[in-house]
PDB file of C-alpha atoms in Angstrom:
ATOM      1  CA  PRO A   4     -24.722  11.760  10.558  1.00 64.00           C
ATOM      2  CA  ARG A   5     -23.551  14.396  13.029  1.00 70.00           C
ATOM      3  CA  ARG A   6     -20.486  12.346  13.920  1.00 73.00           C
ATOM      4  CA  VAL A   7     -19.640  11.897  10.237  1.00 82.00           C
ATOM      5  CA  VAL A   8     -19.945  15.636   9.629  1.00 83.00           C
ATOM      6  CA  ALA A   9     -17.778  16.267  12.688  1.00 79.00           C
ATOM      7  CA  ALA A  10     -15.136  13.859  11.372  1.00 78.00           C
ATOM      8  CA  GLN A  11     -15.157  15.544   7.968  1.00 81.00           C
ATOM      9  CA  ALA A  12     -14.847  18.939   9.646  1.00 83.00           C
ATOM     10  CA  ALA A  13     -11.935  17.650  11.747  1.00 79.00           C
ATOM     11  CA  VAL A  14     -10.056  16.563   8.621  1.00 76.00           C
ATOM     12  CA  ALA A  15     -10.710  19.904   6.926  1.00 82.00           C
ATOM     13  CA  ALA A  16      -9.546  21.800  10.013  1.00 81.00           C
ATOM     14  CA  CYS A  17      -6.398  19.706  10.405  1.00 74.00           C
ATOM     15  CA  GLU A  18      -5.479  20.023   6.740  1.00 77.00           C
ATOM     16  CA  ALA A  19      -6.113  23.784   6.807  1.00 82.00           C
ATOM     17  CA  ALA A  20      -3.940  24.153   9.904  1.00 78.00           C
ATOM     18  CA  ALA A  21      -1.193  22.100   8.272  1.00 73.00           C
ATOM     19  CA  ALA A  22      -1.374  24.237   5.122  1.00 77.00           C
ATOM     20  CA  ALA A  23      -1.188  27.402   7.222  1.00 78.00           C
ATOM     21  CA  ALA A  24       1.841  26.055   9.067  1.00 70.00           C
ATOM     22  CA  ARG A  25       3.546  25.226   5.765  1.00 66.00           C
ATOM     23  CA  ALA A  26       2.812  28.710   4.429  1.00 70.00           C
ATOM     24  CA  THR A  27       4.258  30.310   7.569  1.00 67.00           C
ATOM     25  CA  ALA A  28       7.360  28.161   7.241  1.00 61.00           C
ATOM     26  CA  ASN A  29       7.522  28.885   3.488  1.00 56.00           C
ATOM     27  CA  VAL A  30       7.334  25.180   2.637  1.00 50.00           C
ATOM     28  CA  PRO A  31       6.026  24.268  -0.862  1.00 50.00           C
ATOM     29  CA  GLN A  32       2.483  22.905  -0.946  1.00 49.00           C
ATOM     30  CA  GLN A  33       3.427  20.160  -3.367  1.00 49.00           C
ATOM     31  CA  TYR A  34       5.930  17.515  -2.359  1.00 42.00           C
ATOM     32  CA  ARG A  35       8.230  15.600  -4.656  1.00 43.00           C
ATOM     33  CA  ARG A  36       6.698  12.285  -5.544  1.00 43.00           C
ATOM     34  CA  SER A  37       8.576   9.218  -4.428  1.00 43.00           C
ATOM     35  CA  ARG A  38      10.224   7.253  -7.235  1.00 44.00           C
ATOM     36  CA  LEU A  39       8.042   4.313  -6.224  1.00 43.00           C
ATOM     37  CA  MET A  40       5.073   6.201  -7.661  1.00 42.00           C
ATOM     38  CA  ASP A  41       6.810   6.730 -11.003  1.00 46.00           C
ATOM     39  CA  LEU A  42       7.696   3.113 -11.711  1.00 43.00           C
ATOM     40  CA  GLU A  43       4.344   2.064 -13.070  1.00 45.00           C
ATOM     41  CA  ASP A  44       5.785  -0.979 -14.834  1.00 44.00           C
ATOM     42  CA  ARG A  45       7.095  -2.571 -11.634  1.00 46.00           C
ATOM     43  CA  PRO A  46       5.195  -5.787 -10.700  1.00 45.00           C
ATOM     44  CA  ALA A  47       4.265  -4.528  -7.227  1.00 55.00           C
ATOM     45  CA  TYR A  48       3.154  -1.072  -8.381  1.00 50.00           C
ATOM     46  CA  ARG A  49      -0.500  -1.806  -7.680  1.00 61.00           C
ATOM     47  CA  ASN A  50       0.323  -2.170  -3.977  1.00 65.00           C
ATOM     48  CA  PHE A  51       1.283   1.524  -3.937  1.00 64.00           C
ATOM     49  CA  VAL A  52      -1.820   2.909  -5.682  1.00 68.00           C
ATOM     50  CA  SER A  53      -3.364   5.584  -3.480  1.00 70.00           C
ATOM     51  CA  GLY A  54      -7.009   5.581  -2.444  1.00 76.00           C
ATOM     52  CA  GLU A  55      -8.904   6.839   0.593  1.00 83.00           C
ATOM     53  CA  VAL A  56     -11.993   5.722   2.450  1.00 88.00           C
ATOM     54  CA  GLY A  57     -14.486   8.429   3.379  1.00 88.00           C
ATOM     55  CA  ALA A  58     -15.819   9.444   6.791  1.00 89.00           C
ATOM     56  CA  LEU A  59     -19.196   7.743   6.298  1.00 91.00           C
ATOM     57  CA  SER A  60     -17.581   4.446   5.314  1.00 92.00           C
ATOM     58  CA  LEU A  61     -15.151   4.493   8.213  1.00 91.00           C
ATOM     59  CA  ALA A  62     -17.993   5.341  10.613  1.00 91.00           C
ATOM     60  CA  ARG A  63     -19.843   2.240   9.387  1.00 92.00           C
ATOM     61  CA  ILE A  64     -16.711   0.125   9.749  1.00 93.00           C
ATOM     62  CA  LEU A  65     -15.943   1.355  13.246  1.00 91.00           C
ATOM     63  CA  GLY A  66     -19.542   0.694  14.221  1.00 90.00           C
ATOM     64  CA  ALA A  67     -18.698  -3.002  13.898  1.00 91.00           C
ATOM     65  CA  CYS A  68     -15.443  -2.738  15.848  1.00 91.00           C
ATOM     66  CA  SER A  69     -14.155  -1.899  19.279  1.00 81.00           C
ATOM     67  CA  LEU A  70     -13.670   1.860  19.487  1.00 81.00           C
ATOM     68  CA  ASP A  71     -10.859   1.914  22.017  1.00 88.00           C
ATOM     69  CA  GLY A  72      -7.296   0.679  22.199  1.00 95.00           C
ATOM     70  CA  LYS A  73      -5.015   1.013  19.184  1.00 97.00           C
ATOM     71  CA  PHE A  74      -6.116   1.719  15.597  1.00 97.00           C
ATOM     72  CA  VAL A  75      -3.611   1.125  12.787  1.00 98.00           C
ATOM     73  CA  ASP A  76      -3.883   2.025   9.095  1.00 97.00           C
ATOM     74  CA  LEU A  77      -1.682  -0.032   6.761  1.00 97.00           C
ATOM     75  CA  GLY A  78      -0.664   2.279   3.925  1.00 94.00           C
ATOM     76  CA  SER A  79      -1.966   5.386   5.664  1.00 94.00           C
ATOM     77  CA  GLY A  80      -1.474   7.836   2.780  1.00 90.00           C
ATOM     78  CA  THR A  81      -2.436  11.401   3.677  1.00 89.00           C
ATOM     79  CA  GLY A  82      -3.607  10.355   7.143  1.00 92.00           C
ATOM     80  CA  ARG A  83      -7.293  11.168   6.680  1.00 90.00           C
ATOM     81  CA  PRO A  84      -8.574   7.785   7.951  1.00 91.00           C
ATOM     82  CA  LEU A  85      -6.458   8.281  11.074  1.00 94.00           C
ATOM     83  CA  VAL A  86      -8.102  11.650  11.723  1.00 92.00           C
ATOM     84  CA  TYR A  87     -11.518  10.069  11.129  1.00 91.00           C
ATOM     85  CA  ALA A  88     -10.691   7.246  13.573  1.00 92.00           C
ATOM     86  CA  ALA A  89      -9.452   9.694  16.197  1.00 90.00           C
ATOM     87  CA  THR A  90     -12.673  11.715  15.830  1.00 89.00           C
ATOM     88  CA  LEU A  91     -15.214   8.904  15.507  1.00 88.00           C
ATOM     89  CA  GLY A  92     -13.754   6.530  18.094  1.00 82.00           C
ATOM     90  CA  SER A  93     -12.188   6.726  21.529  1.00 87.00           C
ATOM     91  CA  PHE A  94      -8.914   5.115  20.583  1.00 94.00           C
ATOM     92  CA  ALA A  95      -5.974   5.610  22.911  1.00 94.00           C
ATOM     93  CA  GLU A  96      -3.675   5.725  19.894  1.00 96.00           C
ATOM     94  CA  VAL A  97      -3.885   5.934  16.099  1.00 96.00           C
ATOM     95  CA  VAL A  98      -0.938   4.729  14.033  1.00 98.00           C
ATOM     96  CA  GLY A  99      -0.126   4.839  10.333  1.00 97.00           C
ATOM     97  CA  LEU A 100       2.440   2.936   8.309  1.00 97.00           C
ATOM     98  CA  GLU A 101       3.392   4.477   4.970  1.00 94.00           C
ATOM     99  CA  LEU A 102       6.400   4.132   2.676  1.00 91.00           C
ATOM    100  CA  LEU A 103       6.033   7.081   0.306  1.00 89.00           C
ATOM    101  CA  ASP A 104       7.910  10.093   1.613  1.00 89.00           C
ATOM    102  CA  GLY A 105       5.484  12.796   0.463  1.00 88.00           C
ATOM    103  CA  TYR A 106       2.556  11.107   2.187  1.00 90.00           C
ATOM    104  CA  VAL A 107       4.572  10.548   5.356  1.00 93.00           C
ATOM    105  CA  ARG A 108       5.440  14.214   5.594  1.00 91.00           C
ATOM    106  CA  SER A 109       1.987  15.595   4.791  1.00 89.00           C
ATOM    107  CA  SER A 110       0.211  13.141   7.111  1.00 92.00           C
ATOM    108  CA  ARG A 111       2.479  14.070  10.008  1.00 93.00           C
ATOM    109  CA  GLU A 112       1.694  17.730   9.404  1.00 90.00           C
ATOM    110  CA  THR A 113      -2.041  16.995   9.348  1.00 89.00           C
ATOM    111  CA  LEU A 114      -2.039  14.784  12.446  1.00 90.00           C
ATOM    112  CA  ALA A 115      -0.058  17.362  14.388  1.00 90.00           C
ATOM    113  CA  HIS A 116      -3.413  19.095  14.910  1.00 87.00           C
ATOM    114  CA  VAL A 117      -5.260  16.055  16.300  1.00 88.00           C
ATOM    115  CA  GLU A 118      -5.893  15.802  20.041  1.00 86.00           C
ATOM    116  CA  CYS A 119      -4.968  12.140  20.230  1.00 89.00           C
ATOM    117  CA  LYS A 120      -1.791  10.130  20.584  1.00 94.00           C
ATOM    118  CA  TRP A 121      -0.598   9.370  17.065  1.00 95.00           C
ATOM    119  CA  SER A 122       2.448   8.242  15.101  1.00 97.00           C
ATOM    120  CA  ILE A 123       3.412   7.691  11.467  1.00 97.00           C
ATOM    121  CA  HIS A 124       6.060   5.077  10.707  1.00 97.00           C
ATOM    122  CA  GLN A 125       7.828   5.130   7.357  1.00 95.00           C
ATOM    123  CA  ARG A 126       8.148   1.378   7.056  1.00 94.00           C
ATOM    124  CA  ASP A 127       6.937  -1.486   4.924  1.00 95.00           C
ATOM    125  CA  PHE A 128       4.025  -2.797   6.981  1.00 96.00           C
ATOM    126  CA  VAL A 129       4.742  -6.430   6.100  1.00 96.00           C
ATOM    127  CA  SER A 130       8.442  -6.276   6.989  1.00 96.00           C
ATOM    128  CA  ASP A 131       9.654  -7.528  10.371  1.00 97.00           C
ATOM    129  CA  GLU A 132      10.004  -3.987  11.718  1.00 96.00           C
ATOM    130  CA  GLY A 133       6.753  -2.779  10.212  1.00 97.00           C
ATOM    131  CA  ALA A 134       4.704  -5.750  11.437  1.00 98.00           C
ATOM    132  CA  ALA A 135       6.031  -5.231  14.957  1.00 98.00           C
ATOM    133  CA  VAL A 136       4.270  -1.833  14.978  1.00 98.00           C
ATOM    134  CA  TRP A 137       0.793  -3.304  14.480  1.00 98.00           C
ATOM    135  CA  ARG A 138       1.089  -6.708  16.136  1.00 97.00           C
ATOM    136  CA  ASP A 139      -0.603  -5.372  19.307  1.00 97.00           C
ATOM    137  CA  ALA A 140      -3.312  -3.358  17.517  1.00 97.00           C
ATOM    138  CA  ASP A 141      -6.987  -3.735  18.378  1.00 97.00           C
ATOM    139  CA  VAL A 142      -8.218  -2.637  14.940  1.00 97.00           C
ATOM    140  CA  VAL A 143      -6.127  -2.786  11.756  1.00 98.00           C
ATOM    141  CA  PHE A 144      -7.430  -1.193   8.573  1.00 97.00           C
ATOM    142  CA  ALA A 145      -6.111  -1.687   5.034  1.00 96.00           C
ATOM    143  CA  ALA A 146      -7.572  -0.098   1.896  1.00 94.00           C
ATOM    144  CA  SER A 147      -6.664  -3.277   0.050  1.00 93.00           C
ATOM    145  CA  THR A 148      -8.898  -3.018  -3.021  1.00 91.00           C
ATOM    146  CA  VAL A 149      -5.998  -3.252  -5.488  1.00 89.00           C
ATOM    147  CA  PHE A 150      -3.497  -5.233  -3.399  1.00 92.00           C
ATOM    148  CA  ASP A 151      -2.232  -8.297  -5.234  1.00 91.00           C
ATOM    149  CA  GLU A 152      -2.576 -11.839  -3.860  1.00 93.00           C
ATOM    150  CA  ALA A 153       1.009 -11.958  -2.633  1.00 93.00           C
ATOM    151  CA  GLN A 154       0.549  -8.767  -0.614  1.00 94.00           C
ATOM    152  CA  MET A 155      -2.684 -10.056   0.938  1.00 96.00           C
ATOM    153  CA  ALA A 156      -0.920 -13.294   1.869  1.00 96.00           C
ATOM    154  CA  ARG A 157       1.866 -11.321   3.539  1.00 96.00           C
ATOM    155  CA  ILE A 158      -0.653  -9.297   5.542  1.00 97.00           C
ATOM    156  CA  ALA A 159      -2.460 -12.484   6.579  1.00 97.00           C
ATOM    157  CA  ALA A 160       0.786 -14.079   7.730  1.00 97.00           C
ATOM    158  CA  ARG A 161       1.646 -11.063   9.874  1.00 98.00           C
ATOM    159  CA  ALA A 162      -1.902 -10.748  11.231  1.00 98.00           C
ATOM    160  CA  ALA A 163      -1.698 -14.293  12.598  1.00 97.00           C
ATOM    161  CA  ALA A 164       0.570 -12.948  15.359  1.00 97.00           C
ATOM    162  CA  MET A 165      -2.036 -10.426  16.584  1.00 97.00           C
ATOM    163  CA  ASN A 166      -3.786 -10.748  19.922  1.00 95.00           C
ATOM    164  CA  ARG A 167      -6.884 -12.889  20.140  1.00 93.00           C
ATOM    165  CA  GLY A 168      -9.989 -10.785  19.515  1.00 94.00           C
ATOM    166  CA  ALA A 169      -8.248  -8.183  17.379  1.00 96.00           C
ATOM    167  CA  ARG A 170      -9.986  -7.141  14.176  1.00 97.00           C
ATOM    168  CA  VAL A 171      -8.555  -6.696  10.688  1.00 98.00           C
ATOM    169  CA  VAL A 172     -10.588  -4.711   8.160  1.00 97.00           C
ATOM    170  CA  THR A 173      -9.799  -5.078   4.460  1.00 97.00           C
ATOM    171  CA  LEU A 174     -11.537  -3.605   1.436  1.00 96.00           C
ATOM    172  CA  ASP A 175     -13.007  -5.746  -1.364  1.00 95.00           C
ATOM    173  CA  VAL A 176     -10.742  -8.721  -0.595  1.00 94.00           C
ATOM    174  CA  ALA A 177     -11.058 -10.883   2.501  1.00 96.00           C
ATOM    175  CA  LEU A 178      -7.974 -11.795   4.478  1.00 96.00           C
ATOM    176  CA  PRO A 179      -6.739 -15.200   3.211  1.00 96.00           C
ATOM    177  CA  SER A 180      -6.234 -16.677   6.665  1.00 95.00           C
ATOM    178  CA  PRO A 181      -7.686 -19.598   8.648  1.00 95.00           C
ATOM    179  CA  HIS A 182      -7.110 -17.551  11.813  1.00 95.00           C
ATOM    180  CA  PHE A 183      -9.788 -14.973  10.969  1.00 96.00           C
ATOM    181  CA  VAL A 184     -13.484 -15.185  10.173  1.00 96.00           C
ATOM    182  CA  VAL A 185     -15.604 -12.493   8.541  1.00 97.00           C
ATOM    183  CA  GLU A 186     -17.956 -10.970  11.131  1.00 96.00           C
ATOM    184  CA  TRP A 187     -19.393  -8.205   8.978  1.00 95.00           C
ATOM    185  CA  LEU A 188     -19.530  -7.222   5.320  1.00 96.00           C
ATOM    186  CA  ILE A 189     -20.115  -3.472   5.126  1.00 96.00           C
ATOM    187  CA  LYS A 190     -20.944  -1.225   2.164  1.00 96.00           C
ATOM    188  CA  CYS A 191     -18.555   1.710   1.794  1.00 95.00           C
ATOM    189  CA  PRO A 192     -20.112   4.267  -0.572  1.00 92.00           C
ATOM    190  CA  ASP A 193     -17.697   7.187  -0.331  1.00 90.00           C
ATOM    191  CA  CYS A 194     -14.241   5.866  -1.168  1.00 90.00           C
ATOM    192  CA  SER A 195     -12.128   8.079  -3.399  1.00 87.00           C
ATOM    193  CA  TRP A 196     -12.423   5.578  -6.285  1.00 88.00           C
ATOM    194  CA  GLY A 197     -16.121   4.835  -5.765  1.00 90.00           C
ATOM    195  CA  ALA A 198     -17.915   2.162  -3.739  1.00 94.00           C
ATOM    196  CA  ALA A 199     -16.242  -0.722  -1.916  1.00 94.00           C
ATOM    197  CA  ARG A 200     -17.026  -3.523   0.522  1.00 96.00           C
ATOM    198  CA  ALA A 201     -15.325  -3.785   3.897  1.00 96.00           C
ATOM    199  CA  PHE A 202     -14.596  -7.186   5.390  1.00 97.00           C
ATOM    200  CA  VAL A 203     -14.484  -6.939   9.185  1.00 97.00           C
ATOM    201  CA  GLN A 204     -12.574  -9.998  10.345  1.00 97.00           C
ATOM    202  CA  ARG A 205     -11.797 -11.301  13.807  1.00 96.00           C
TER     203      ARG A 205
END
């Protein structure tokens, strides 16, 4: 519980510091939404729906994973899970991949106040360039609750190139891959949309 509270406090502190930095620089608090978020009738829109896992849920997930090496969040949004991972674990590096420009900018501002090596890549995480970023990860996390089957298949195909022993964590949908087996099924009670289940696969 203390570690969860500390992780929550770290996020609050980082976001407050980022807001203060924006105010000093006279940067608007609200960013223009990417056009991808406005095209709700596009077939792949559901792959861009935003949702965040809470500190308690990520603490439970990381309890079933290695806590060092490289942690990667696919579709990293505001960057909160990266701050949680940096606080709860002893990762050498935390990395996010995010396409939407507003999230990329705000997450970089938030992570600027984390004492950990970090990076945010504005790339499609299933493209050749994007997949190259997380191929060597030790733990990959994806809040995949609303990802469609095609997107999950693309993630599975890219994950097949990861190092032996690496873990991929997906929410509510297991990775459709013969290369991974589910080690743990974990209840996640504090996601932004409600409860979820995390599949820890290796």
